[in-house]
C-alpha atoms as an extended CHARMM CRD file, in Angstrom:
* protein
*
       254  EXT
         1         1  MET       CA           -137.4010000000      157.6750000000      113.9940000000  PROA      1               0.0000000000
         2         2  ARG       CA           -139.7040000000      158.4490000000      111.2120000000  PROA      2               0.0000000000
         3         3  PRO       CA           -143.1090000000      156.6600000000      111.1320000000  PROA      3               0.0000000000
         4         4  GLN       CA           -143.2810000000      153.9760000000      108.4950000000  PROA      4               0.0000000000
         5         5  ILE       CA           -146.2120000000      153.4160000000      106.0240000000  PROA      5               0.0000000000
         6         6  VAL       CA           -145.9340000000      149.9250000000      104.2960000000  PROA      6               0.0000000000
         7         7  LEU       CA           -147.3740000000      149.1680000000      100.8410000000  PROA      7               0.0000000000
         8         8  PHE       CA           -148.1220000000      145.4740000000      100.8350000000  PROA      8               0.0000000000
         9         9  GLY       CA           -149.3650000000      143.8140000000       97.6090000000  PROA      9               0.0000000000
        10        10  ASP       CA           -148.8270000000      142.3910000000       94.1790000000  PROA      10              0.0000000000
        11        11  SER       CA           -147.3050000000      143.8230000000       90.9870000000  PROA      11              0.0000000000
        12        12  ILE       CA           -149.5950000000      146.8240000000       91.0960000000  PROA      12              0.0000000000
        13        13  THR       CA           -147.8690000000      147.7270000000       94.3700000000  PROA      13              0.0000000000
        14        14  GLU       CA           -144.4630000000      146.6170000000       93.2020000000  PROA      14              0.0000000000
        15        15  GLN       CA           -144.6690000000      148.9260000000       90.1720000000  PROA      15              0.0000000000
        16        16  SER       CA           -145.9530000000      151.7800000000       92.2870000000  PROA      16              0.0000000000
        17        17  PHE       CA           -142.4430000000      153.3050000000       92.7530000000  PROA      17              0.0000000000
        18        18  ARG       CA           -141.9140000000      153.6110000000       88.9780000000  PROA      18              0.0000000000
        19        19  SER       CA           -142.2680000000      157.1220000000       87.3860000000  PROA      19              0.0000000000
        20        20  GLY       CA           -145.7260000000      158.2620000000       87.8450000000  PROA      20              0.0000000000
        21        21  GLY       CA           -146.5450000000      155.5550000000       90.3610000000  PROA      21              0.0000000000
        22        22  TRP       CA           -148.8140000000      155.9400000000       93.2780000000  PROA      22              0.0000000000
        23        23  GLY       CA           -146.1830000000      154.7560000000       95.8320000000  PROA      23              0.0000000000
        24        24  ALA       CA           -143.6930000000      157.3190000000       94.5080000000  PROA      24              0.0000000000
        25        25  ALA       CA           -146.2260000000      159.9770000000       94.7890000000  PROA      25              0.0000000000
        26        26  LEU       CA           -146.8970000000      159.0260000000       98.4190000000  PROA      26              0.0000000000
        27        27  ALA       CA           -143.1820000000      159.0700000000       99.1850000000  PROA      27              0.0000000000
        28        28  ASP       CA           -143.1520000000      162.5680000000       97.9070000000  PROA      28              0.0000000000
        29        29  ASN       CA           -146.1640000000      163.5910000000       99.9910000000  PROA      29              0.0000000000
        30        30  TYR       CA           -144.6000000000      162.3000000000      103.1890000000  PROA      30              0.0000000000
        31        31  SER       CA           -140.9850000000      163.4760000000      102.4260000000  PROA      31              0.0000000000
        32        32  ARG       CA           -139.1440000000      164.0500000000      105.7190000000  PROA      32              0.0000000000
        33        33  LYS       CA           -142.2360000000      163.0880000000      107.6930000000  PROA      33              0.0000000000
        34        34  ALA       CA           -142.7650000000      159.3210000000      107.1030000000  PROA      34              0.0000000000
        35        35  ASP       CA           -140.9610000000      156.4790000000      105.2060000000  PROA      35              0.0000000000
        36        36  ILE       CA           -143.0720000000      154.7630000000      102.5310000000  PROA      36              0.0000000000
        37        37  VAL       CA           -141.8200000000      151.1510000000      102.5910000000  PROA      37              0.0000000000
        38        38  LEU       CA           -142.4790000000      149.0970000000       99.4510000000  PROA      38              0.0000000000
        39        39  ARG       CA           -143.4030000000      145.4600000000       99.8500000000  PROA      39              0.0000000000
        40        40  GLY       CA           -144.9160000000      144.5400000000       96.4810000000  PROA      40              0.0000000000
        41        41  TYR       CA           -144.5290000000      141.1060000000       94.9080000000  PROA      41              0.0000000000
        42        42  GLY       CA           -145.4420000000      140.7170000000       91.2220000000  PROA      42              0.0000000000
        43        43  GLY       CA           -147.6190000000      137.6980000000       90.5440000000  PROA      43              0.0000000000
        44        44  TYR       CA           -148.3860000000      136.9230000000       94.1200000000  PROA      44              0.0000000000
        45        45  ASN       CA           -151.8390000000      136.1630000000       95.5030000000  PROA      45              0.0000000000
        46        46  THR       CA           -153.0920000000      136.1690000000       99.2080000000  PROA      46              0.0000000000
        47        47  ARG       CA           -152.1810000000      132.4840000000       99.6600000000  PROA      47              0.0000000000
        48        48  TRP       CA           -148.6130000000      133.1260000000       98.8340000000  PROA      48              0.0000000000
        49        49  ALA       CA           -148.5950000000      136.3170000000      100.9110000000  PROA      49              0.0000000000
        50        50  LEU       CA           -149.2980000000      134.4710000000      104.0160000000  PROA      50              0.0000000000
        51        51  PHE       CA           -145.9470000000      132.7110000000      103.8370000000  PROA      51              0.0000000000
        52        52  MET       CA           -144.2000000000      136.1200000000      104.0460000000  PROA      52              0.0000000000
        53        53  LEU       CA           -146.1780000000      137.6300000000      106.9170000000  PROA      53              0.0000000000
        54        54  HSD       CA           -143.9320000000      136.7280000000      109.8340000000  PROA      54              0.0000000000
        55        55  HSD       CA           -140.8280000000      137.7960000000      107.7770000000  PROA      55              0.0000000000
        56        56  LEU       CA           -142.2060000000      141.1160000000      106.6800000000  PROA      56              0.0000000000
        57        57  PHE       CA           -144.0700000000      141.8750000000      109.8820000000  PROA      57              0.0000000000
        58        58  PRO       CA           -142.4410000000      139.8150000000      112.7690000000  PROA      58              0.0000000000
        59        59  PRO       CA           -144.1480000000      140.2090000000      116.1460000000  PROA      59              0.0000000000
        60        60  LEU       CA           -142.0330000000      142.5650000000      118.2850000000  PROA      60              0.0000000000
        61        61  GLU       CA           -141.3350000000      139.9220000000      120.9400000000  PROA      61              0.0000000000
        62        62  PHE       CA           -139.8110000000      137.7250000000      118.2080000000  PROA      62              0.0000000000
        63        63  PRO       CA           -137.6300000000      139.9470000000      116.1740000000  PROA      63              0.0000000000
        64        64  LEU       CA           -135.7250000000      138.7580000000      113.1250000000  PROA      64              0.0000000000
        65        65  PRO       CA           -132.1830000000      140.1160000000      113.0240000000  PROA      65              0.0000000000
        66        66  SER       CA           -132.2030000000      140.1960000000      109.1510000000  PROA      66              0.0000000000
        67        67  GLN       CA           -135.3390000000      142.2580000000      109.0820000000  PROA      67              0.0000000000
        68        68  PRO       CA           -134.6130000000      145.9000000000      110.1260000000  PROA      68              0.0000000000
        69        69  LEU       CA           -138.1810000000      146.9330000000      109.3120000000  PROA      69              0.0000000000
        70        70  LEU       CA           -139.7260000000      145.6700000000      112.5330000000  PROA      70              0.0000000000
        71        71  GLN       CA           -137.0240000000      144.5040000000      114.9050000000  PROA      71              0.0000000000
        72        72  GLY       CA           -137.7770000000      144.1850000000      118.5820000000  PROA      72              0.0000000000
        73        73  SER       CA           -136.5760000000      147.6650000000      119.2970000000  PROA      73              0.0000000000
        74        74  ALA       CA           -138.3450000000      149.1790000000      116.3010000000  PROA      74              0.0000000000
        75        75  THR       CA           -141.7330000000      150.8010000000      116.1270000000  PROA      75              0.0000000000
        76        76  PRO       CA           -144.4610000000      148.9660000000      114.0650000000  PROA      76              0.0000000000
        77        77  PRO       CA           -145.7270000000      150.8220000000      110.9470000000  PROA      77              0.0000000000
        78        78  VAL       CA           -148.4460000000      153.3840000000      111.5450000000  PROA      78              0.0000000000
        79        79  ALA       CA           -150.2720000000      152.2730000000      108.3240000000  PROA      79              0.0000000000
        80        80  VAL       CA           -150.2990000000      149.2840000000      105.9120000000  PROA      80              0.0000000000
        81        81  THR       CA           -152.1170000000      149.1710000000      102.6420000000  PROA      81              0.0000000000
        82        82  ILE       CA           -153.1670000000      145.5770000000      101.5580000000  PROA      82              0.0000000000
        83        83  PHE       CA           -153.6430000000      145.3940000000       97.8640000000  PROA      83              0.0000000000
        84        84  PHE       CA           -154.2260000000      141.8660000000       96.5680000000  PROA      84              0.0000000000
        85        85  GLY       CA           -156.8200000000      140.1770000000       94.4170000000  PROA      85              0.0000000000
        86        86  ALA       CA           -155.8860000000      140.5990000000       90.8560000000  PROA      86              0.0000000000
        87        87  ASN       CA           -154.0110000000      137.2890000000       90.7780000000  PROA      87              0.0000000000
        88        88  ASP       CA           -156.4050000000      135.5340000000       93.1300000000  PROA      88              0.0000000000
        89        89  ALA       CA           -159.1040000000      136.1900000000       90.5600000000  PROA      89              0.0000000000
        90        90  ALA       CA           -157.2820000000      134.3940000000       87.7600000000  PROA      90              0.0000000000
        91        91  LEU       CA           -159.5350000000      131.8940000000       86.1630000000  PROA      91              0.0000000000
        92        92  VAL       CA           -159.3160000000      128.0640000000       86.4870000000  PROA      92              0.0000000000
        93        93  GLY       CA           -158.6310000000      126.5420000000       83.0840000000  PROA      93              0.0000000000
        94        94  ARG       CA           -156.9000000000      129.5320000000       81.7090000000  PROA      94              0.0000000000
        95        95  THR       CA           -153.3080000000      130.5360000000       81.3530000000  PROA      95              0.0000000000
        96        96  SER       CA           -152.8230000000      131.9300000000       84.8660000000  PROA      96              0.0000000000
        97        97  GLU       CA           -154.6980000000      129.1610000000       86.6620000000  PROA      97              0.0000000000
        98        98  ARG       CA           -151.7840000000      128.4760000000       89.1650000000  PROA      98              0.0000000000
        99        99  GLN       CA           -152.4060000000      132.0000000000       90.6530000000  PROA      99              0.0000000000
       100       100  HSD       CA           -156.0690000000      131.2510000000       91.2800000000  PROA      100             0.0000000000
       101       101  VAL       CA           -157.3510000000      131.3900000000       94.8620000000  PROA      101             0.0000000000
       102       102  PRO       CA           -161.0390000000      130.4640000000       95.4930000000  PROA      102             0.0000000000
       103       103  ILE       CA           -163.0430000000      133.5150000000       96.4250000000  PROA      103             0.0000000000
       104       104  GLU       CA           -163.8770000000      132.2090000000       99.9160000000  PROA      104             0.0000000000
       105       105  GLU       CA           -160.2730000000      131.4990000000      100.6830000000  PROA      105             0.0000000000
       106       106  TYR       CA           -159.3060000000      134.9800000000       99.3780000000  PROA      106             0.0000000000
       107       107  LYS       CA           -161.5400000000      136.6310000000      101.8930000000  PROA      107             0.0000000000
       108       108  GLU       CA           -160.2070000000      134.4150000000      104.6790000000  PROA      108             0.0000000000
       109       109  ASN       CA           -156.5520000000      135.0470000000      103.6860000000  PROA      109             0.0000000000
       110       110  LEU       CA           -157.2180000000      138.7980000000      103.8970000000  PROA      110             0.0000000000
       111       111  ARG       CA           -158.8020000000      138.4170000000      107.3260000000  PROA      111             0.0000000000
       112       112  ARG       CA           -155.6110000000      136.4630000000      108.4230000000  PROA      112             0.0000000000
       113       113  ILE       CA           -153.3090000000      139.1390000000      107.1140000000  PROA      113             0.0000000000
       114       114  VAL       CA           -155.2920000000      141.8370000000      108.9500000000  PROA      114             0.0000000000
       115       115  ARG       CA           -155.3330000000      139.7980000000      112.1670000000  PROA      115             0.0000000000
       116       116  HSD       CA           -151.5630000000      139.4190000000      112.0190000000  PROA      116             0.0000000000
       117       117  LEU       CA           -150.9870000000      143.0630000000      111.5390000000  PROA      117             0.0000000000
       118       118  LYS       CA           -153.2710000000      143.9200000000      114.4520000000  PROA      118             0.0000000000
       119       119  GLU       CA           -151.4790000000      141.4180000000      116.6350000000  PROA      119             0.0000000000
       120       120  CYS       CA           -148.1950000000      143.2680000000      115.7940000000  PROA      120             0.0000000000
       121       121  SER       CA           -149.7980000000      146.6380000000      116.5920000000  PROA      121             0.0000000000
       122       122  SER       CA           -153.3840000000      147.1750000000      117.6610000000  PROA      122             0.0000000000
       123       123  THR       CA           -153.1690000000      150.8550000000      116.5640000000  PROA      123             0.0000000000
       124       124  VAL       CA           -151.8900000000      150.2610000000      113.0150000000  PROA      124             0.0000000000
       125       125  LEU       CA           -154.1190000000      151.7100000000      110.2360000000  PROA      125             0.0000000000
       126       126  VAL       CA           -154.9770000000      148.9340000000      107.8530000000  PROA      126             0.0000000000
       127       127  VAL       CA           -156.4090000000      149.8540000000      104.5140000000  PROA      127             0.0000000000
       128       128  LEU       CA           -157.8510000000      147.1510000000      102.1870000000  PROA      128             0.0000000000
       129       129  ILE       CA           -157.7080000000      147.9810000000       98.4590000000  PROA      129             0.0000000000
       130       130  THR       CA           -159.6610000000      146.0110000000       95.9650000000  PROA      130             0.0000000000
       131       131  PRO       CA           -158.1650000000      144.7850000000       92.5990000000  PROA      131             0.0000000000
       132       132  PRO       CA           -158.8300000000      147.1570000000       89.7160000000  PROA      132             0.0000000000
       133       133  PRO       CA           -161.2940000000      146.3550000000       86.9650000000  PROA      133             0.0000000000
       134       134  ILE       CA           -160.2500000000      144.1540000000       84.0440000000  PROA      134             0.0000000000
       135       135  ASP       CA           -160.2180000000      145.1190000000       80.3790000000  PROA      135             0.0000000000
       136       136  GLU       CA           -160.5570000000      141.6180000000       78.8550000000  PROA      136             0.0000000000
       137       137  GLU       CA           -159.9420000000      142.7880000000       75.3340000000  PROA      137             0.0000000000
       138       138  GLY       CA           -156.8170000000      144.7180000000       76.5740000000  PROA      138             0.0000000000
       139       139  ARG       CA           -155.4880000000      141.4990000000       78.0850000000  PROA      139             0.0000000000
       140       140  ILE       CA           -155.7940000000      139.6460000000       74.7860000000  PROA      140             0.0000000000
       141       141  GLU       CA           -154.2060000000      142.5200000000       72.9290000000  PROA      141             0.0000000000
       142       142  TYR       CA           -151.3320000000      142.5390000000       75.3430000000  PROA      142             0.0000000000
       143       143  ALA       CA           -150.8120000000      138.7990000000       75.0540000000  PROA      143             0.0000000000
       144       144  ARG       CA           -150.7570000000      139.1580000000       71.1870000000  PROA      144             0.0000000000
       145       145  SER       CA           -148.1770000000      141.8630000000       71.3760000000  PROA      145             0.0000000000
       146       146  LEU       CA           -145.9300000000      139.4270000000       73.3560000000  PROA      146             0.0000000000
       147       147  TYR       CA           -146.6430000000      136.0590000000       71.7920000000  PROA      147             0.0000000000
       148       148  GLY       CA           -148.3340000000      136.6560000000       68.4240000000  PROA      148             0.0000000000
       149       149  GLU       CA           -150.2540000000      133.7820000000       67.1360000000  PROA      149             0.0000000000
       150       150  LYS       CA           -149.3740000000      131.7180000000       70.1930000000  PROA      150             0.0000000000
       151       151  ALA       CA           -151.1960000000      134.1230000000       72.4270000000  PROA      151             0.0000000000
       152       152  MET       CA           -154.2200000000      133.1190000000       74.4820000000  PROA      152             0.0000000000
       153       153  GLU       CA           -157.5140000000      133.3950000000       72.6600000000  PROA      153             0.0000000000
       154       154  VAL       CA           -159.6020000000      134.0590000000       75.7740000000  PROA      154             0.0000000000
       155       155  PRO       CA           -158.6170000000      136.3640000000       78.6730000000  PROA      155             0.0000000000
       156       156  GLU       CA           -157.1500000000      134.7230000000       81.7740000000  PROA      156             0.0000000000
       157       157  ARG       CA           -159.2120000000      137.1680000000       84.0060000000  PROA      157             0.0000000000
       158       158  THR       CA           -162.6510000000      138.6530000000       83.4460000000  PROA      158             0.0000000000
       159       159  ASN       CA           -164.0420000000      141.9040000000       84.9380000000  PROA      159             0.0000000000
       160       160  GLU       CA           -167.1700000000      140.1080000000       86.2510000000  PROA      160             0.0000000000
       161       161  VAL       CA           -165.1730000000      137.5570000000       88.3050000000  PROA      161             0.0000000000
       162       162  THR       CA           -162.7670000000      140.1500000000       89.5420000000  PROA      162             0.0000000000
       163       163  GLY       CA           -165.6640000000      142.2750000000       90.6300000000  PROA      163             0.0000000000
       164       164  GLY       CA           -166.7700000000      139.4740000000       92.9970000000  PROA      164             0.0000000000
       165       165  TYR       CA           -163.3890000000      139.4910000000       94.6290000000  PROA      165             0.0000000000
       166       166  ALA       CA           -163.6080000000      143.2540000000       95.0320000000  PROA      166             0.0000000000
       167       167  LYS       CA           -167.0000000000      142.8080000000       96.6770000000  PROA      167             0.0000000000
       168       168  GLN       CA           -165.5570000000      140.3900000000       99.1230000000  PROA      168             0.0000000000
       169       169  CYS       CA           -162.7130000000      142.7410000000      100.0260000000  PROA      169             0.0000000000
       170       170  VAL       CA           -165.0730000000      145.6280000000      100.7080000000  PROA      170             0.0000000000
       171       171  GLU       CA           -167.3830000000      143.3540000000      102.7530000000  PROA      171             0.0000000000
       172       172  LEU       CA           -164.4810000000      142.1910000000      104.9110000000  PROA      172             0.0000000000
       173       173  ALA       CA           -163.3640000000      145.7250000000      105.5710000000  PROA      173             0.0000000000
       174       174  LYS       CA           -166.9520000000      146.5640000000      106.7800000000  PROA      174             0.0000000000
       175       175  GLU       CA           -167.0000000000      143.4980000000      108.9690000000  PROA      175             0.0000000000
       176       176  LEU       CA           -163.6550000000      144.4120000000      110.5660000000  PROA      176             0.0000000000
       177       177  GLY       CA           -164.2910000000      148.0920000000      110.7920000000  PROA      177             0.0000000000
       178       178  LEU       CA           -161.5160000000      148.9800000000      108.4170000000  PROA      178             0.0000000000
       179       179  PRO       CA           -161.3910000000      151.6370000000      105.6400000000  PROA      179             0.0000000000
       180       180  SER       CA           -161.3740000000      150.2830000000      102.1570000000  PROA      180             0.0000000000
       181       181  ILE       CA           -160.8920000000      151.5460000000       98.5600000000  PROA      181             0.0000000000
       182       182  ASN       CA           -163.0870000000      150.0560000000       96.0000000000  PROA      182             0.0000000000
       183       183  LEU       CA           -160.8900000000      150.5950000000       93.0580000000  PROA      183             0.0000000000
       184       184  TRP       CA           -162.9080000000      148.1810000000       90.8700000000  PROA      184             0.0000000000
       185       185  SER       CA           -165.9530000000      150.4310000000       91.1710000000  PROA      185             0.0000000000
       186       186  LYS       CA           -164.2020000000      153.7330000000       91.3330000000  PROA      186             0.0000000000
       187       187  MET       CA           -162.3650000000      153.3410000000       88.0900000000  PROA      187             0.0000000000
       188       188  GLN       CA           -165.4710000000      152.2680000000       86.1700000000  PROA      188             0.0000000000
       189       189  GLU       CA           -167.1940000000      155.5240000000       87.0080000000  PROA      189             0.0000000000
       190       190  THR       CA           -164.9530000000      157.1860000000       84.3430000000  PROA      190             0.0000000000
       191       191  GLU       CA           -165.7800000000      156.9900000000       80.6950000000  PROA      191             0.0000000000
       192       192  ASP       CA           -163.1950000000      155.1150000000       78.6140000000  PROA      192             0.0000000000
       193       193  TRP       CA           -161.6660000000      153.7080000000       81.8360000000  PROA      193             0.0000000000
       194       194  ARG       CA           -160.2170000000      150.7190000000       80.0410000000  PROA      194             0.0000000000
       195       195  LYS       CA           -157.6510000000      152.7200000000       78.0130000000  PROA      195             0.0000000000
       196       196  LYS       CA           -157.3510000000      155.6630000000       80.4590000000  PROA      196             0.0000000000
       197       197  PHE       CA           -156.5380000000      153.7500000000       83.5450000000  PROA      197             0.0000000000
       198       198  LEU       CA           -155.1050000000      150.3050000000       82.3390000000  PROA      198             0.0000000000
       199       199  SER       CA           -151.9230000000      149.8890000000       80.3810000000  PROA      199             0.0000000000
       200       200  ASP       CA           -152.3940000000      146.1890000000       79.5640000000  PROA      200             0.0000000000
       201       201  GLY       CA           -155.9380000000      145.4540000000       80.6440000000  PROA      201             0.0000000000
       202       202  LEU       CA           -154.7150000000      145.0060000000       84.2190000000  PROA      202             0.0000000000
       203       203  HSD       CA           -151.7880000000      147.1610000000       85.3380000000  PROA      203             0.0000000000
       204       204  LEU       CA           -152.1020000000      150.8600000000       85.7770000000  PROA      204             0.0000000000
       205       205  THR       CA           -151.2380000000      153.8460000000       83.5180000000  PROA      205             0.0000000000
       206       206  PRO       CA           -150.0530000000      157.0920000000       85.1840000000  PROA      206             0.0000000000
       207       207  GLU       CA           -153.7510000000      158.1320000000       85.2570000000  PROA      207             0.0000000000
       208       208  GLY       CA           -154.6140000000      154.8850000000       86.9130000000  PROA      208             0.0000000000
       209       209  ASN       CA           -151.8880000000      155.3600000000       89.4540000000  PROA      209             0.0000000000
       210       210  ALA       CA           -153.2030000000      158.8130000000       90.1500000000  PROA      210             0.0000000000
       211       211  VAL       CA           -156.6090000000      157.4060000000       91.0530000000  PROA      211             0.0000000000
       212       212  VAL       CA           -155.0130000000      155.0320000000       93.5970000000  PROA      212             0.0000000000
       213       213  HSD       CA           -152.8960000000      157.8660000000       94.9670000000  PROA      213             0.0000000000
       214       214  GLU       CA           -155.9100000000      160.1560000000       95.3250000000  PROA      214             0.0000000000
       215       215  GLU       CA           -157.9020000000      157.4520000000       97.0920000000  PROA      215             0.0000000000
       216       216  VAL       CA           -155.0990000000      156.4660000000       99.4930000000  PROA      216             0.0000000000
       217       217  VAL       CA           -154.3670000000      160.0690000000      100.3860000000  PROA      217             0.0000000000
       218       218  ARG       CA           -158.1560000000      160.6090000000      101.1010000000  PROA      218             0.0000000000
       219       219  VAL       CA           -158.3010000000      157.5200000000      103.4320000000  PROA      219             0.0000000000
       220       220  PHE       CA           -155.1040000000      158.5500000000      105.2570000000  PROA      220             0.0000000000
       221       221  ASN       CA           -156.3980000000      162.1310000000      105.7470000000  PROA      221             0.0000000000
       222       222  GLU       CA           -159.7230000000      160.8630000000      107.0370000000  PROA      222             0.0000000000
       223       223  ALA       CA           -157.8680000000      158.5750000000      109.4880000000  PROA      223             0.0000000000
       224       224  GLY       CA           -155.7930000000      161.4800000000      110.9110000000  PROA      224             0.0000000000
       225       225  LEU       CA           -152.6270000000      160.5260000000      108.9660000000  PROA      225             0.0000000000
       226       226  SER       CA           -152.4750000000      163.6750000000      106.7840000000  PROA      226             0.0000000000
       227       227  ALA       CA           -149.0220000000      164.4510000000      105.5770000000  PROA      227             0.0000000000
       228       228  ALA       CA           -149.6460000000      168.2170000000      105.8540000000  PROA      228             0.0000000000
       229       229  GLU       CA           -150.3180000000      167.8190000000      109.6490000000  PROA      229             0.0000000000
       230       230  MET       CA           -147.3540000000      165.6440000000      110.3840000000  PROA      230             0.0000000000
       231       231  PRO       CA           -144.1890000000      167.2790000000      111.7140000000  PROA      231             0.0000000000
       232       232  TYR       CA           -140.8550000000      167.1370000000      109.9540000000  PROA      232             0.0000000000
       233       233  ASP       CA           -138.3880000000      164.7010000000      111.4140000000  PROA      233             0.0000000000
       234       234  PHE       CA           -135.7550000000      167.4950000000      111.8350000000  PROA      234             0.0000000000
       235       235  PRO       CA           -136.0840000000      171.2890000000      111.7630000000  PROA      235             0.0000000000
       236       236  HSD       CA           -136.6820000000      173.1670000000      108.4980000000  PROA      236             0.0000000000
       237       237  HSD       CA           -133.6500000000      174.9770000000      107.4010000000  PROA      237             0.0000000000
       238       238  SER       CA           -135.3280000000      178.3320000000      107.9560000000  PROA      238             0.0000000000
       239       239  GLU       CA           -135.5400000000      177.5220000000      111.6510000000  PROA      239             0.0000000000
       240       240  ILE       CA           -131.8490000000      176.9680000000      112.0630000000  PROA      240             0.0000000000
       241       241  ASP       CA           -129.7490000000      179.9640000000      113.3530000000  PROA      241             0.0000000000
       242       242  GLY       CA           -126.4530000000      179.9600000000      111.5030000000  PROA      242             0.0000000000
       243       243  LYS       CA           -124.6780000000      181.3610000000      114.5800000000  PROA      243             0.0000000000
       244       244  ASN       CA           -126.3320000000      178.8750000000      117.0680000000  PROA      244             0.0000000000
       245       245  PRO       CA           -127.5880000000      175.8910000000      115.0770000000  PROA      245             0.0000000000
       246       246  ARG       CA           -127.7020000000      173.6730000000      118.2480000000  PROA      246             0.0000000000
       247       247  LYS       CA           -130.7410000000      175.5540000000      119.4710000000  PROA      247             0.0000000000
       248       248  ALA       CA           -132.9840000000      174.3230000000      116.6880000000  PROA      248             0.0000000000
       249       249  PHE       CA           -132.0590000000      170.6860000000      117.3260000000  PROA      249             0.0000000000
       250       250  GLN       CA           -132.2890000000      170.6540000000      121.1400000000  PROA      250             0.0000000000
       251       251  ASP       CA           -135.9350000000      169.6260000000      121.3080000000  PROA      251             0.0000000000
       252       252  GLN       CA           -135.6820000000      166.8290000000      118.7770000000  PROA      252             0.0000000000
       253       253  CYS       CA           -132.3860000000      165.0430000000      118.9070000000  PROA      253             0.0000000000
       254       254  LEU       CA           -130.0620000000      166.4190000000      121.7370000000  PROA      254             0.0000000000
């Protein structure tokens, strides 16, 4: 059975399998070596994510028959990316208030998610990814393109507040000894990051997806999960003898 790598997060994860997405690029990297499993939920925050944990990652001693990902006979994922925070950082009193999660609770929710994953598998590689930066003017422009004069006049998220959530994410990773990707800081190192990396002030352009992909690959490689060093699940066709094909498969599946 191929190893599984699960991408767990909000809409930025959900959209990652679109053309040019970072999840699709990972699936290409690990083709025939590991399965990239998408578990992205648009609009979700860490509070809502907690309700799904036991369904998406059931403990092996309590398998859920309807969940083939981690049934009792299955192997837990080798790695999980946790990519939440963009919705948690929505501002109170603005149009996305119902998604807001206080920053202290956000950090504790992330801790609970990590704890659950480690209880499912002590060896799983957990990678925390911060929310990206926010282009506040880009958010207003996007709202105007959808709602015209009825659009919000002030952004429902700010870059400053989102940066505080990113900081808590990175601090928690350090506390727990986990790798993290500070996307909020990384993207702002590039000139004109607002238009280059963000399509609507929040979600990612193909170039923004490329930044996430590059950073995830870097972390995976540093953790010993390099796609280049992983074996194929079955022999390469060049290894198969047309007159005696059984020989190539003997060590792996016969």
